[in-house]
GROMACS .gro file of C-alpha atoms in nm:
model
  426
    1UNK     CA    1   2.487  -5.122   1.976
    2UNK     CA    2   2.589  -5.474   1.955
    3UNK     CA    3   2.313  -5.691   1.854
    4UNK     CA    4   2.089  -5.429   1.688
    5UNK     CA    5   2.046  -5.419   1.322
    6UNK     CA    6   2.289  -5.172   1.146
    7UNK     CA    7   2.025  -5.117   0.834
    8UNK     CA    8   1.743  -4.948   0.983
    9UNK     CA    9   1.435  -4.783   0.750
   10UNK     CA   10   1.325  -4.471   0.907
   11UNK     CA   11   0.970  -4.425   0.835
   12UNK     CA   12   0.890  -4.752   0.992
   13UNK     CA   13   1.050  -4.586   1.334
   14UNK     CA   14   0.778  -4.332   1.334
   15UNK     CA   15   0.585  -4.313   1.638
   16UNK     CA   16   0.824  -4.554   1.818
   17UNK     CA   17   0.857  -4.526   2.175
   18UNK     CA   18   1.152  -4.412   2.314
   19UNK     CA   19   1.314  -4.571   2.674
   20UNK     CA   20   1.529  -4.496   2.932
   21UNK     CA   21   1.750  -4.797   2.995
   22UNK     CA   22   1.508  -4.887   3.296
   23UNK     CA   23   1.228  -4.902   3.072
   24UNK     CA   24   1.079  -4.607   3.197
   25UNK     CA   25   0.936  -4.431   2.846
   26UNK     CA   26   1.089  -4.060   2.744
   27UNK     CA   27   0.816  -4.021   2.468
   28UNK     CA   28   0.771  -4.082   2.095
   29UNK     CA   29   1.019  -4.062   1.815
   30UNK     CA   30   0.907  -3.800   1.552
   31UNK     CA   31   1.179  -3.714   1.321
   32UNK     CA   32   1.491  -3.773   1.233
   33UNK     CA   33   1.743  -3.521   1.172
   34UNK     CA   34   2.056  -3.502   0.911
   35UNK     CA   35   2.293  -3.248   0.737
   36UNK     CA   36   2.301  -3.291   0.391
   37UNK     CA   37   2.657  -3.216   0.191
   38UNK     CA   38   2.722  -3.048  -0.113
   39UNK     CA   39   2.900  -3.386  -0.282
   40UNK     CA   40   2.743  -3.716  -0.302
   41UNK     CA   41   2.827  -3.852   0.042
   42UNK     CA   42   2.606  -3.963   0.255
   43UNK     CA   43   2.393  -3.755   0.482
   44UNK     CA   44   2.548  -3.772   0.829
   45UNK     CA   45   2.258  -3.884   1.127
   46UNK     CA   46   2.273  -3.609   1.411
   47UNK     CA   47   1.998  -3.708   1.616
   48UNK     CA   48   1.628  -3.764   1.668
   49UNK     CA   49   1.315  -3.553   1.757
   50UNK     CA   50   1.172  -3.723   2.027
   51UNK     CA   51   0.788  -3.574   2.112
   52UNK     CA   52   0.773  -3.555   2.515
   53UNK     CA   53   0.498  -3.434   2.660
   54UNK     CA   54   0.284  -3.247   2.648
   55UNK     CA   55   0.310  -3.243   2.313
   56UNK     CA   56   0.685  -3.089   2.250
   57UNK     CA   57   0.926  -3.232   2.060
   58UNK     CA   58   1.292  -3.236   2.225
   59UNK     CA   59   1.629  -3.340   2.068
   60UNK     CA   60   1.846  -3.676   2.124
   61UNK     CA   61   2.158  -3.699   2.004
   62UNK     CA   62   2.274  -3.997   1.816
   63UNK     CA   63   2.515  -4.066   2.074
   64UNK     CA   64   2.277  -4.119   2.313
   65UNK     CA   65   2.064  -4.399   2.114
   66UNK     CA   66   2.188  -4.722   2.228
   67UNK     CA   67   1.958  -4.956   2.056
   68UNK     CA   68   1.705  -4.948   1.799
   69UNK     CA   69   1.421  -5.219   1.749
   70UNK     CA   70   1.091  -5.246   1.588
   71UNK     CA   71   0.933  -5.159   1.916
   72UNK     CA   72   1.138  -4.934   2.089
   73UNK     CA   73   1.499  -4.698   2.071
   74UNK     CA   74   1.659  -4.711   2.392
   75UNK     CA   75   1.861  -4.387   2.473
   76UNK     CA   76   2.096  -4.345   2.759
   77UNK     CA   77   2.203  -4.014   2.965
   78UNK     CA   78   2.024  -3.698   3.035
   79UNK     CA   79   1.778  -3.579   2.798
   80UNK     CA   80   1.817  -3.201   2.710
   81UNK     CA   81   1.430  -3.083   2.763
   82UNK     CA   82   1.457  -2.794   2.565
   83UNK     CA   83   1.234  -2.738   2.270
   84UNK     CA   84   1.341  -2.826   1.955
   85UNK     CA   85   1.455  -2.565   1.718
   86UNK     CA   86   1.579  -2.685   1.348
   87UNK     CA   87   1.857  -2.514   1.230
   88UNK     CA   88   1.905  -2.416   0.905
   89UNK     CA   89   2.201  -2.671   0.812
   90UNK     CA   90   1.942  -2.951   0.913
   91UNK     CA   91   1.725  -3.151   0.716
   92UNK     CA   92   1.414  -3.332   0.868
   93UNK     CA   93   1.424  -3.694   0.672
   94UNK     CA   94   1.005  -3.788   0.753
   95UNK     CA   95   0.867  -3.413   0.700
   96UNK     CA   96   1.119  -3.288   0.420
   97UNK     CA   97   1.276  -3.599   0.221
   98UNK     CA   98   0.923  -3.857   0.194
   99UNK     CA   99   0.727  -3.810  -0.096
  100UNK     CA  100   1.015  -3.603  -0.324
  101UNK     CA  101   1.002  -3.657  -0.644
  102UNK     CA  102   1.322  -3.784  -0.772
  103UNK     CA  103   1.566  -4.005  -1.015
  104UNK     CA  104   1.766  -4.296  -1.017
  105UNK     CA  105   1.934  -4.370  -1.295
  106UNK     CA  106   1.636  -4.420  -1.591
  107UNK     CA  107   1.364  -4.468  -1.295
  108UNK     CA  108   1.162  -4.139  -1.178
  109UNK     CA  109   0.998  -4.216  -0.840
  110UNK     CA  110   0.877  -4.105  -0.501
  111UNK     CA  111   1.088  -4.127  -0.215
  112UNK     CA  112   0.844  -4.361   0.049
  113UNK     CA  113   1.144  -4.437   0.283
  114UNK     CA  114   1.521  -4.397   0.343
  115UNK     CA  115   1.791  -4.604   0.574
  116UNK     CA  116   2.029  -4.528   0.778
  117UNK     CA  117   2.358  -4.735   0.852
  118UNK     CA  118   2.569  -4.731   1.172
  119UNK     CA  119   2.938  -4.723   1.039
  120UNK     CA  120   3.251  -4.844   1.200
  121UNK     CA  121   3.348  -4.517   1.344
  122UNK     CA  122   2.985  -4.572   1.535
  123UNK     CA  123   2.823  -4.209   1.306
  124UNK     CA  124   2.494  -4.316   1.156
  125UNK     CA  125   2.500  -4.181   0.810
  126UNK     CA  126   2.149  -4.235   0.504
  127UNK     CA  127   2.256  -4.488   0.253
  128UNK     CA  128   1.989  -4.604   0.137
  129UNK     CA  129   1.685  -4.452  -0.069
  130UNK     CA  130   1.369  -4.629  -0.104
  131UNK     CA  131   1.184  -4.523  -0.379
  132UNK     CA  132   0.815  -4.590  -0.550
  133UNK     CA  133   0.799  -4.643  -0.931
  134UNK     CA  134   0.623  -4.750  -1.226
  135UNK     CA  135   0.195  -4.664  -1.121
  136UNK     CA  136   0.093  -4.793  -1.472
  137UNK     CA  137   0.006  -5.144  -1.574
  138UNK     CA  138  -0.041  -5.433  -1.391
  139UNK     CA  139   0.112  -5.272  -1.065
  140UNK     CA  140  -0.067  -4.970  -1.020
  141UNK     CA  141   0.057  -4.905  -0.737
  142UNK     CA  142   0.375  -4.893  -0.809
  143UNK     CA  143   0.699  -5.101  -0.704
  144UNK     CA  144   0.936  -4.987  -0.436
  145UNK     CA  145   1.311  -5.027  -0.520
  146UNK     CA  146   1.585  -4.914  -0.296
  147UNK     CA  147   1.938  -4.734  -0.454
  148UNK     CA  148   2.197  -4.615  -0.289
  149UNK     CA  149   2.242  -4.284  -0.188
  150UNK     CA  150   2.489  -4.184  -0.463
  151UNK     CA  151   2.249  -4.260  -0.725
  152UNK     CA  152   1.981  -4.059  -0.649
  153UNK     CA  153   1.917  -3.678  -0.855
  154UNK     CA  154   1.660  -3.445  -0.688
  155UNK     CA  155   1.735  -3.441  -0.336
  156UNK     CA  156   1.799  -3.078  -0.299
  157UNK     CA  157   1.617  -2.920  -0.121
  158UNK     CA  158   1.582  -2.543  -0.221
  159UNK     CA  159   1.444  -2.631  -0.551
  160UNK     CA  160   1.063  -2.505  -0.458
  161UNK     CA  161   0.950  -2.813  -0.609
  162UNK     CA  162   0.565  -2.918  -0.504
  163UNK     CA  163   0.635  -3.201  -0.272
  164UNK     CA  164   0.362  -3.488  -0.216
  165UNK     CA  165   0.273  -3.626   0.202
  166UNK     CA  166   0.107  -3.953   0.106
  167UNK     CA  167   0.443  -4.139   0.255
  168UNK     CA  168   0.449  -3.916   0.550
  169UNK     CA  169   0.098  -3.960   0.649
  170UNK     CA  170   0.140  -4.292   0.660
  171UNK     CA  171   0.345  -4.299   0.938
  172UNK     CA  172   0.167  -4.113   1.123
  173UNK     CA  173  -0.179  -4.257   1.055
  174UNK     CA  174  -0.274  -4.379   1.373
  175UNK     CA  175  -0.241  -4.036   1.565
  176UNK     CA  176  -0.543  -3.877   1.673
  177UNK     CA  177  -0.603  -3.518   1.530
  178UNK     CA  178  -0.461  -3.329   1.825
  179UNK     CA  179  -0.121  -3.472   1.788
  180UNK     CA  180  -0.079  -3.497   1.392
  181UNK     CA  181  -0.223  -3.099   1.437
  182UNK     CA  182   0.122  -3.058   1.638
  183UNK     CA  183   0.326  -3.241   1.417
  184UNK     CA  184   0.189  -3.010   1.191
  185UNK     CA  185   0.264  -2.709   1.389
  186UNK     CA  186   0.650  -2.779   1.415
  187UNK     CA  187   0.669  -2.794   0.981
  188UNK     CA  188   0.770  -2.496   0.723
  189UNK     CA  189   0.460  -2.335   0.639
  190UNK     CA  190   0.501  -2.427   0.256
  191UNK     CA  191   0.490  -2.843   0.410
  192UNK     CA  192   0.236  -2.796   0.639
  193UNK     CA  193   0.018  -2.671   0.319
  194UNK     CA  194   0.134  -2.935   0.164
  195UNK     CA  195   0.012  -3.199   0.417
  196UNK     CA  196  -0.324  -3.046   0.433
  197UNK     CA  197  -0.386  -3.116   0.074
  198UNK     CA  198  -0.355  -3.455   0.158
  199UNK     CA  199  -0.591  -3.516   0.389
  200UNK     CA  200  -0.960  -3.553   0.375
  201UNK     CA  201  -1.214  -3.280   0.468
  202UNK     CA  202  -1.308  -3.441   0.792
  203UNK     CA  203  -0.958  -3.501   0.908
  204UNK     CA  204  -0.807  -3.193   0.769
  205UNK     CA  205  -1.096  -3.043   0.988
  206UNK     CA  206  -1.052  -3.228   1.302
  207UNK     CA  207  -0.658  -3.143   1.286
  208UNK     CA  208  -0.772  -2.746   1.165
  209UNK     CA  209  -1.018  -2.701   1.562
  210UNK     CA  210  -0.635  -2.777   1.747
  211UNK     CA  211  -0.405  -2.550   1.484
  212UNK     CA  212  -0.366  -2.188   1.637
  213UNK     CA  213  -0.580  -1.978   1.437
  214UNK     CA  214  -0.338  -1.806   1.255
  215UNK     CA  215  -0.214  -2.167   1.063
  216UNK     CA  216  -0.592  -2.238   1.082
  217UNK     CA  217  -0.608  -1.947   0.832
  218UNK     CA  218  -0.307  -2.002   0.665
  219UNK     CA  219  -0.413  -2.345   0.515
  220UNK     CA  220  -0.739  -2.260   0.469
  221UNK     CA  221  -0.632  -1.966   0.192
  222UNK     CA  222  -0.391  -2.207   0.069
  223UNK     CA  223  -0.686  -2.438  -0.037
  224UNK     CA  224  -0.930  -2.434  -0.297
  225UNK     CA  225  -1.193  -2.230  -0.253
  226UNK     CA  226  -1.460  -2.519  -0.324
  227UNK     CA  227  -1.251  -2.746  -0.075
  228UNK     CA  228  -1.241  -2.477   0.178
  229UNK     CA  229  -1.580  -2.447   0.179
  230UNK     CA  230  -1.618  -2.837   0.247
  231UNK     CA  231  -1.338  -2.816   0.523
  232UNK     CA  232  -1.530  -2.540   0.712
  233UNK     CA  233  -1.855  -2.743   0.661
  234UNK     CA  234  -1.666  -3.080   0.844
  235UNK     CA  235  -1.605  -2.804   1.114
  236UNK     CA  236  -1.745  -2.758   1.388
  237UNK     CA  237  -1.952  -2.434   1.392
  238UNK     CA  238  -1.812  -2.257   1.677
  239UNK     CA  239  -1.443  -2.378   1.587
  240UNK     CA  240  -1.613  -2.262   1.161
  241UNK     CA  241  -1.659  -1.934   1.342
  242UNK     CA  242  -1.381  -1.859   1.544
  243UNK     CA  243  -1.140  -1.908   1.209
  244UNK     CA  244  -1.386  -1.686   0.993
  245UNK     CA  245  -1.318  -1.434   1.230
  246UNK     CA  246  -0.936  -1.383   1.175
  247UNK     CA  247  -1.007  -1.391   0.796
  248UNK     CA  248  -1.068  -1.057   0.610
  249UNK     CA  249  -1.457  -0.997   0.577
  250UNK     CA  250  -1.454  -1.022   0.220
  251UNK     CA  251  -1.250  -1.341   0.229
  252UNK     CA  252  -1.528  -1.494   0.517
  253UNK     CA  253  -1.791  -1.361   0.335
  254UNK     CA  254  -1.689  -1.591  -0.012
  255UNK     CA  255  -1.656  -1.881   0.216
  256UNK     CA  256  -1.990  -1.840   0.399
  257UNK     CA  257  -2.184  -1.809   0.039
  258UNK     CA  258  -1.970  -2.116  -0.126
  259UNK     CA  259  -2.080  -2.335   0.211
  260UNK     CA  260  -2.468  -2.503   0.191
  261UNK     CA  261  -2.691  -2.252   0.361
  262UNK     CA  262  -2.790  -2.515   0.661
  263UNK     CA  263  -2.429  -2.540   0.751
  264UNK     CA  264  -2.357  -2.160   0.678
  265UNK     CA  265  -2.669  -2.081   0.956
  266UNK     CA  266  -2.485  -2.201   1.251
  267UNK     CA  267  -2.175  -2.033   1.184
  268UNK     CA  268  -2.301  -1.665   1.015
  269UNK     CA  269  -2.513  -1.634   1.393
  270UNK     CA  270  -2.221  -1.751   1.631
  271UNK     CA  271  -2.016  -1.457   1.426
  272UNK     CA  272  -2.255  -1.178   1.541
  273UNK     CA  273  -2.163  -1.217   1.893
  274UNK     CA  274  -1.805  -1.080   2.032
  275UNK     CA  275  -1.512  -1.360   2.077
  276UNK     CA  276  -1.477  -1.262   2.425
  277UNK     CA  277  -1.850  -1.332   2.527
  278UNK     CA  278  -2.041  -1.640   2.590
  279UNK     CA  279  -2.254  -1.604   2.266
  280UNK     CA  280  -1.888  -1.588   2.092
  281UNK     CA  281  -1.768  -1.874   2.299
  282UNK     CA  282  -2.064  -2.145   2.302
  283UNK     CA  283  -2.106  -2.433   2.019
  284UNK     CA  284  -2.458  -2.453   1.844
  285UNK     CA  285  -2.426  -2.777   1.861
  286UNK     CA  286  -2.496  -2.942   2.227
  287UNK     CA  287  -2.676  -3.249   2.290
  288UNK     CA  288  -3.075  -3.146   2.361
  289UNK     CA  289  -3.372  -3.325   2.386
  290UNK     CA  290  -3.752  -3.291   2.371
  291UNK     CA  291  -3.893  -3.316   2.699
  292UNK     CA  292  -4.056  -3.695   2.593
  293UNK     CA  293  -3.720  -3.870   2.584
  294UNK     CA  294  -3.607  -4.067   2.787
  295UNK     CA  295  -3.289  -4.135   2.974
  296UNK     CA  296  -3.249  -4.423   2.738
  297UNK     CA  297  -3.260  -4.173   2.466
  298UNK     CA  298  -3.038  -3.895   2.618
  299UNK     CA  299  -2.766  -4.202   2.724
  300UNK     CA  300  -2.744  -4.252   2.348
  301UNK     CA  301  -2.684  -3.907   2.234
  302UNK     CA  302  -2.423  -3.840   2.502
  303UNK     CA  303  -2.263  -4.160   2.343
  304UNK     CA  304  -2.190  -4.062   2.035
  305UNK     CA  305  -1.789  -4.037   1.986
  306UNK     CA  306  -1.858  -3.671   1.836
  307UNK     CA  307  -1.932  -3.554   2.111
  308UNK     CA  308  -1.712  -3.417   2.346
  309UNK     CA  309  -1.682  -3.535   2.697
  310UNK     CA  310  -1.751  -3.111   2.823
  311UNK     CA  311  -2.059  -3.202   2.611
  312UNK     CA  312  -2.144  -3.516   2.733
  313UNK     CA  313  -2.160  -3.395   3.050
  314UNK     CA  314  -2.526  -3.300   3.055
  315UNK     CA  315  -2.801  -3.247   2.822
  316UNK     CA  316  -3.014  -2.948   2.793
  317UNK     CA  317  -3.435  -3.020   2.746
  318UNK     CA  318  -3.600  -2.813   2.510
  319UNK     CA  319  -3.967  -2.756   2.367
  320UNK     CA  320  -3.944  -2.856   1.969
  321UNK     CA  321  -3.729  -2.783   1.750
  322UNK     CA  322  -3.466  -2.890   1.971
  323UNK     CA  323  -3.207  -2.774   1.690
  324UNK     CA  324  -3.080  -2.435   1.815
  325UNK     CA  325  -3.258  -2.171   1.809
  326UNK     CA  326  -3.500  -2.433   1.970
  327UNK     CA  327  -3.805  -2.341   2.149
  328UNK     CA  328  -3.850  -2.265   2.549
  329UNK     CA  329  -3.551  -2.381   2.705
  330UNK     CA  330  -3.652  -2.598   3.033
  331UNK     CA  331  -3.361  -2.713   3.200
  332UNK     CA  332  -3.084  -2.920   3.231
  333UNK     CA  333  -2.982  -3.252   3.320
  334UNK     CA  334  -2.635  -3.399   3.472
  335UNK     CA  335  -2.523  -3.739   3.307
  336UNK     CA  336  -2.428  -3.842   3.676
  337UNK     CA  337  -2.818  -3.846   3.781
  338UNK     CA  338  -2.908  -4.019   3.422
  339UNK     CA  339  -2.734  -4.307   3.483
  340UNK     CA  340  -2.908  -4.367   3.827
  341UNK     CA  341  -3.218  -4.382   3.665
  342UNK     CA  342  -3.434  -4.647   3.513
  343UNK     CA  343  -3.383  -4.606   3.126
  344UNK     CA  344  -3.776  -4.577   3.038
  345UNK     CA  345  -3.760  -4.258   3.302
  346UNK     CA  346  -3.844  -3.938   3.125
  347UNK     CA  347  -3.535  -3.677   3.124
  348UNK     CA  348  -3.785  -3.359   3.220
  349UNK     CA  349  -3.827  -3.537   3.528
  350UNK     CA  350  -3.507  -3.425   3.663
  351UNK     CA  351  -3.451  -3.190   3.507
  352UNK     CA  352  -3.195  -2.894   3.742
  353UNK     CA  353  -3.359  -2.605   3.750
  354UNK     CA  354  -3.165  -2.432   3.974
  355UNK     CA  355  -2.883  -2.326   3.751
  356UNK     CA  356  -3.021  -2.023   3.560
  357UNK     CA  357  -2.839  -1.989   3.157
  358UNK     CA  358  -2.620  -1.698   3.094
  359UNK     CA  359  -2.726  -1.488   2.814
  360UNK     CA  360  -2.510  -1.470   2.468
  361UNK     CA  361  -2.349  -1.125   2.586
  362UNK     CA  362  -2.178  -1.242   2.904
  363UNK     CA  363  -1.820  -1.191   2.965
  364UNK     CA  364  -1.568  -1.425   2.927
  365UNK     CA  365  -1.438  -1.366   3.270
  366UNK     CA  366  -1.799  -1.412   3.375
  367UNK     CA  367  -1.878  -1.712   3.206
  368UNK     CA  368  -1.540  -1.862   3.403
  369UNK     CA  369  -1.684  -1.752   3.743
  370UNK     CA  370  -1.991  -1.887   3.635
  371UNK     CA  371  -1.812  -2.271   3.554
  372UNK     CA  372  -1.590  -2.231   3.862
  373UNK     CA  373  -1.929  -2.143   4.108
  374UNK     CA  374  -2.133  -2.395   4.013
  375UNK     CA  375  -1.852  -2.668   3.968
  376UNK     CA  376  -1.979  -2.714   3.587
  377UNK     CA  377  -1.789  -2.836   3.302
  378UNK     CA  378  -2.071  -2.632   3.032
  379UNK     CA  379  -2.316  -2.405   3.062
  380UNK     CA  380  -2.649  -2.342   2.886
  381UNK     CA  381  -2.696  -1.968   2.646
  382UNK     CA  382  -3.016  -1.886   2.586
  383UNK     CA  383  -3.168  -1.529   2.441
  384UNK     CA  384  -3.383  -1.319   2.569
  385UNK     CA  385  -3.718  -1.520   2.508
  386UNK     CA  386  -3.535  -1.814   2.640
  387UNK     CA  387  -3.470  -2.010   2.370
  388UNK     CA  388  -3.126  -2.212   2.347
  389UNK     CA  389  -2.868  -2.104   2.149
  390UNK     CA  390  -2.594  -2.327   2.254
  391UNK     CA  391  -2.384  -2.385   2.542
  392UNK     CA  392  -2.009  -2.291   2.650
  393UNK     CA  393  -1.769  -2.580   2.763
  394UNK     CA  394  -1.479  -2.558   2.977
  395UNK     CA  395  -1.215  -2.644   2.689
  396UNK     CA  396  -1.402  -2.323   2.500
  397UNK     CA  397  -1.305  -2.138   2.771
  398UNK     CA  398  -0.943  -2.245   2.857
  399UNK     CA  399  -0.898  -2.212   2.491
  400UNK     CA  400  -0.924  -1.830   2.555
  401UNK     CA  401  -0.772  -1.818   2.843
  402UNK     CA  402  -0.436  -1.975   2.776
  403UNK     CA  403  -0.194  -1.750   2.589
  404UNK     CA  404  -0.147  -1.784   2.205
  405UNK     CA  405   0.173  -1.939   2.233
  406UNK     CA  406   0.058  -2.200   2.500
  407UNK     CA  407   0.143  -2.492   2.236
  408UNK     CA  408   0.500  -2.395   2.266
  409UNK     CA  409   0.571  -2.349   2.613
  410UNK     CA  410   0.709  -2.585   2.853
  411UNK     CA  411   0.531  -2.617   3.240
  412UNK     CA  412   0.751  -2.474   3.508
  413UNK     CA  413   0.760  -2.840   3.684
  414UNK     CA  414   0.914  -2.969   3.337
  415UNK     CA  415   1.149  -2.662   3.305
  416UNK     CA  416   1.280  -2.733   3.612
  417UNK     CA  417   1.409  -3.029   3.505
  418UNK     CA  418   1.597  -2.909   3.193
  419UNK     CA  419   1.927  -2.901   3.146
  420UNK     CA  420   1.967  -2.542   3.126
  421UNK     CA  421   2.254  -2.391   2.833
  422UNK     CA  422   2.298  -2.743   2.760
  423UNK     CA  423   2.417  -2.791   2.370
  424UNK     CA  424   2.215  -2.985   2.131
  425UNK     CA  425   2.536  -3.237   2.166
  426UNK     CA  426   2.614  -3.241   1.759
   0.00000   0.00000   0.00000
């Protein structure tokens, strides 16, 4: 690695991109990974997580990292495309060593970074801890000193300690909800708790809708029940719903009453219907309009970064209310024809009529007919005295359809590729 710095701060690497020696880009560093020894001596550097798509995180050895830079780690050689699997000699540096609470001599601090050193005999080893100190007083935020490896206490491991993620969110601040939810996903259940408590009640609920359900749950009993209730609230109500539902009643049941009754609503009817049917599926929450607005009007709504581009698709035109329940449901219009028209043109004047709504209690695999027919990316629900009750999207539907452990698996054109009964190369 001639040329590239021998000192290099991990935490800063986070989210790097990671090149083939073409240029061509492998993916996103994640982690790094050590062993930690018994003694004082430095942690030997085995290798990196690198996050390839979609969204799986595959090891590099360090032998394979050619250069490292503030913008990029070159690697060189195959990359094994397997799926990550820590092993229990290994220690994660960003997900299990930031935020520690540890000593240095007479200084007690919070480990917000550690460096790694290329030695002579070209192994990467951690020598360096940096740590944050002293929040009182003028600098109340602390000071960051670094020490050397050897004189830091408190970096086991198995101690059970409470551990902090203010340092580790950090570095991974700029990634949207679906991909900090599967950094998330690959953590110890006792850290992902831990980074939950960390965030804020609309993040922690944006990162909650792309969790399988059954971490969904698990943080959400690990929380407060106050600050459950205000997580759930953030939620979506369909995505509210759908977690309720794999709680015990009596557990849902607290939630629902702790929640403020006009976000409770939503969520307590979407939990009468079946998961399986369209009434279980839909969102109370689609973009409708009175039939006086105008395509100026419904161009705004569909807008609106909250909702989601299924959503956006169309909006559905209602007699008042227009909140769900809303009154006589008229029809339908397709953003495609909105943005053809002059903006001052009322919406119920093209309205598509054609496409009847699917009632609440429609299957599943009728509801996917139904999208796949009619070429639709949502459909309208509506009762029995046609009022709206919501409307099912396509990424409702897939959600259902894919199996549980779809997060984990790799596509067959990406399997093909891998290097199969290849070592991790450490």
């Amino acid at each position: 690695m001639s040329g590239a710095p021998t000192r290099v701060f991990i935490a800063r690497l986070a989210g790097t991109a990671v090149l083939d020696p073409s240029g061509d880009r492998v993916g996103r560093l994640r982690d790094v990974v050590v062993t930690l020894r018994t003694d004082r001596q430095p942690p030997r550097v085995l290798g990196m997580t690198v996050e390839v798509q979609p969204r799986r995180q595959v090891f590099v050895p360090m032998g394979r990292v050619t250069s490292i830079d503030a913008d990029a780690v070159i690697i060189t050689g195959t990359v094994n495309m397997r799926r990550f699997e820590q092993r229990s000699s290994e220690t994660m540096v960003l997900t299990e060593l930031l935020d520690r609470q540890v000593r240095a001599g007479e200084a007690a601090g919070t480990i917000v970074d550690v460096a790694m050193e290329q030695q002579r005999s070209r192994d990467w080893l951690l020598t360096r801890v940096a740590l944050k100190t002293g929040t009182t007083g003028i600098r109340r935020r602390g000071q960051v000193t670094t020490f050397d490896w050897d004189q830091v206490d408190g970096l086991r491991l198995d101690s059970g300690d409470a551990q902090g993620a203010e340092s580790l969110l950090q570095t991974f601040e700029d990634l949207n909800p679906a991909d900090l939810a599967h950094v998330m996903h690959e953590m110890p259940a006792k850290r992902r708790a831990e980074v939950a408590r960390q965030l804020d009640d609309e993040r922690l609920a944006d990162v909650l809708e792309e969790l399988p359900e059954d971490e969904q749950v698990e943080i959400i009993i690990e929380l407060e029940s106050e600050r459950a209730a205000d997580v759930l609230e953030a939620m979506g109500p369909d995505d509210a719903a759908d977690l309720l539902a794999e709680m015990t009643e009596a557990d849902a049941q607290r939630l629902l009453e702790l929640m403020e009754p006009e976000e409770a609503a939503p969520v307590r009817r979407l939990l009468i219907y079946s998961e399986d049917t369209a009434g279980g599926l839909m969102t109370s929450e689609p973009v409708v309009l009175a039939p006086d607005a105008t395509v100026a009007e419904a161009l705004a709504r569909v807008r609106d970064p909250q909702v989601t581009p299924a959503l956006a698709a169309q909006v559905y035109v209602c007699r008042p209310p227009t909140s769900t329940p809303t009154g006589k449901y008229l029809g339908m219009a397709h953003i495609q024809r909105l943005l053809r028209e002059a903006p001052a043109t009322l919406v119920s004047a093209m309205l598509d009529t054609d496409i009847e709504p699917l009632s609440p209690d429609v299957s599943l695999a009728a509801v996917t007919s139904y999208l796949a027919t009619y070429n639709l990316v949502a459909v309208p629900v509506v009762d029995a005295d046609d009022h709206l009750l919501g409307a099912v999207s396509v990424d409702d539907v897939l959600d259902h359809l894919l199996p549980e452990d779809w997060r984990d698996r790799a596509p067959t054109e990406e399997a093909h590729h891998s290097e199969t009964g290849q070592s991790r190369g450490h």
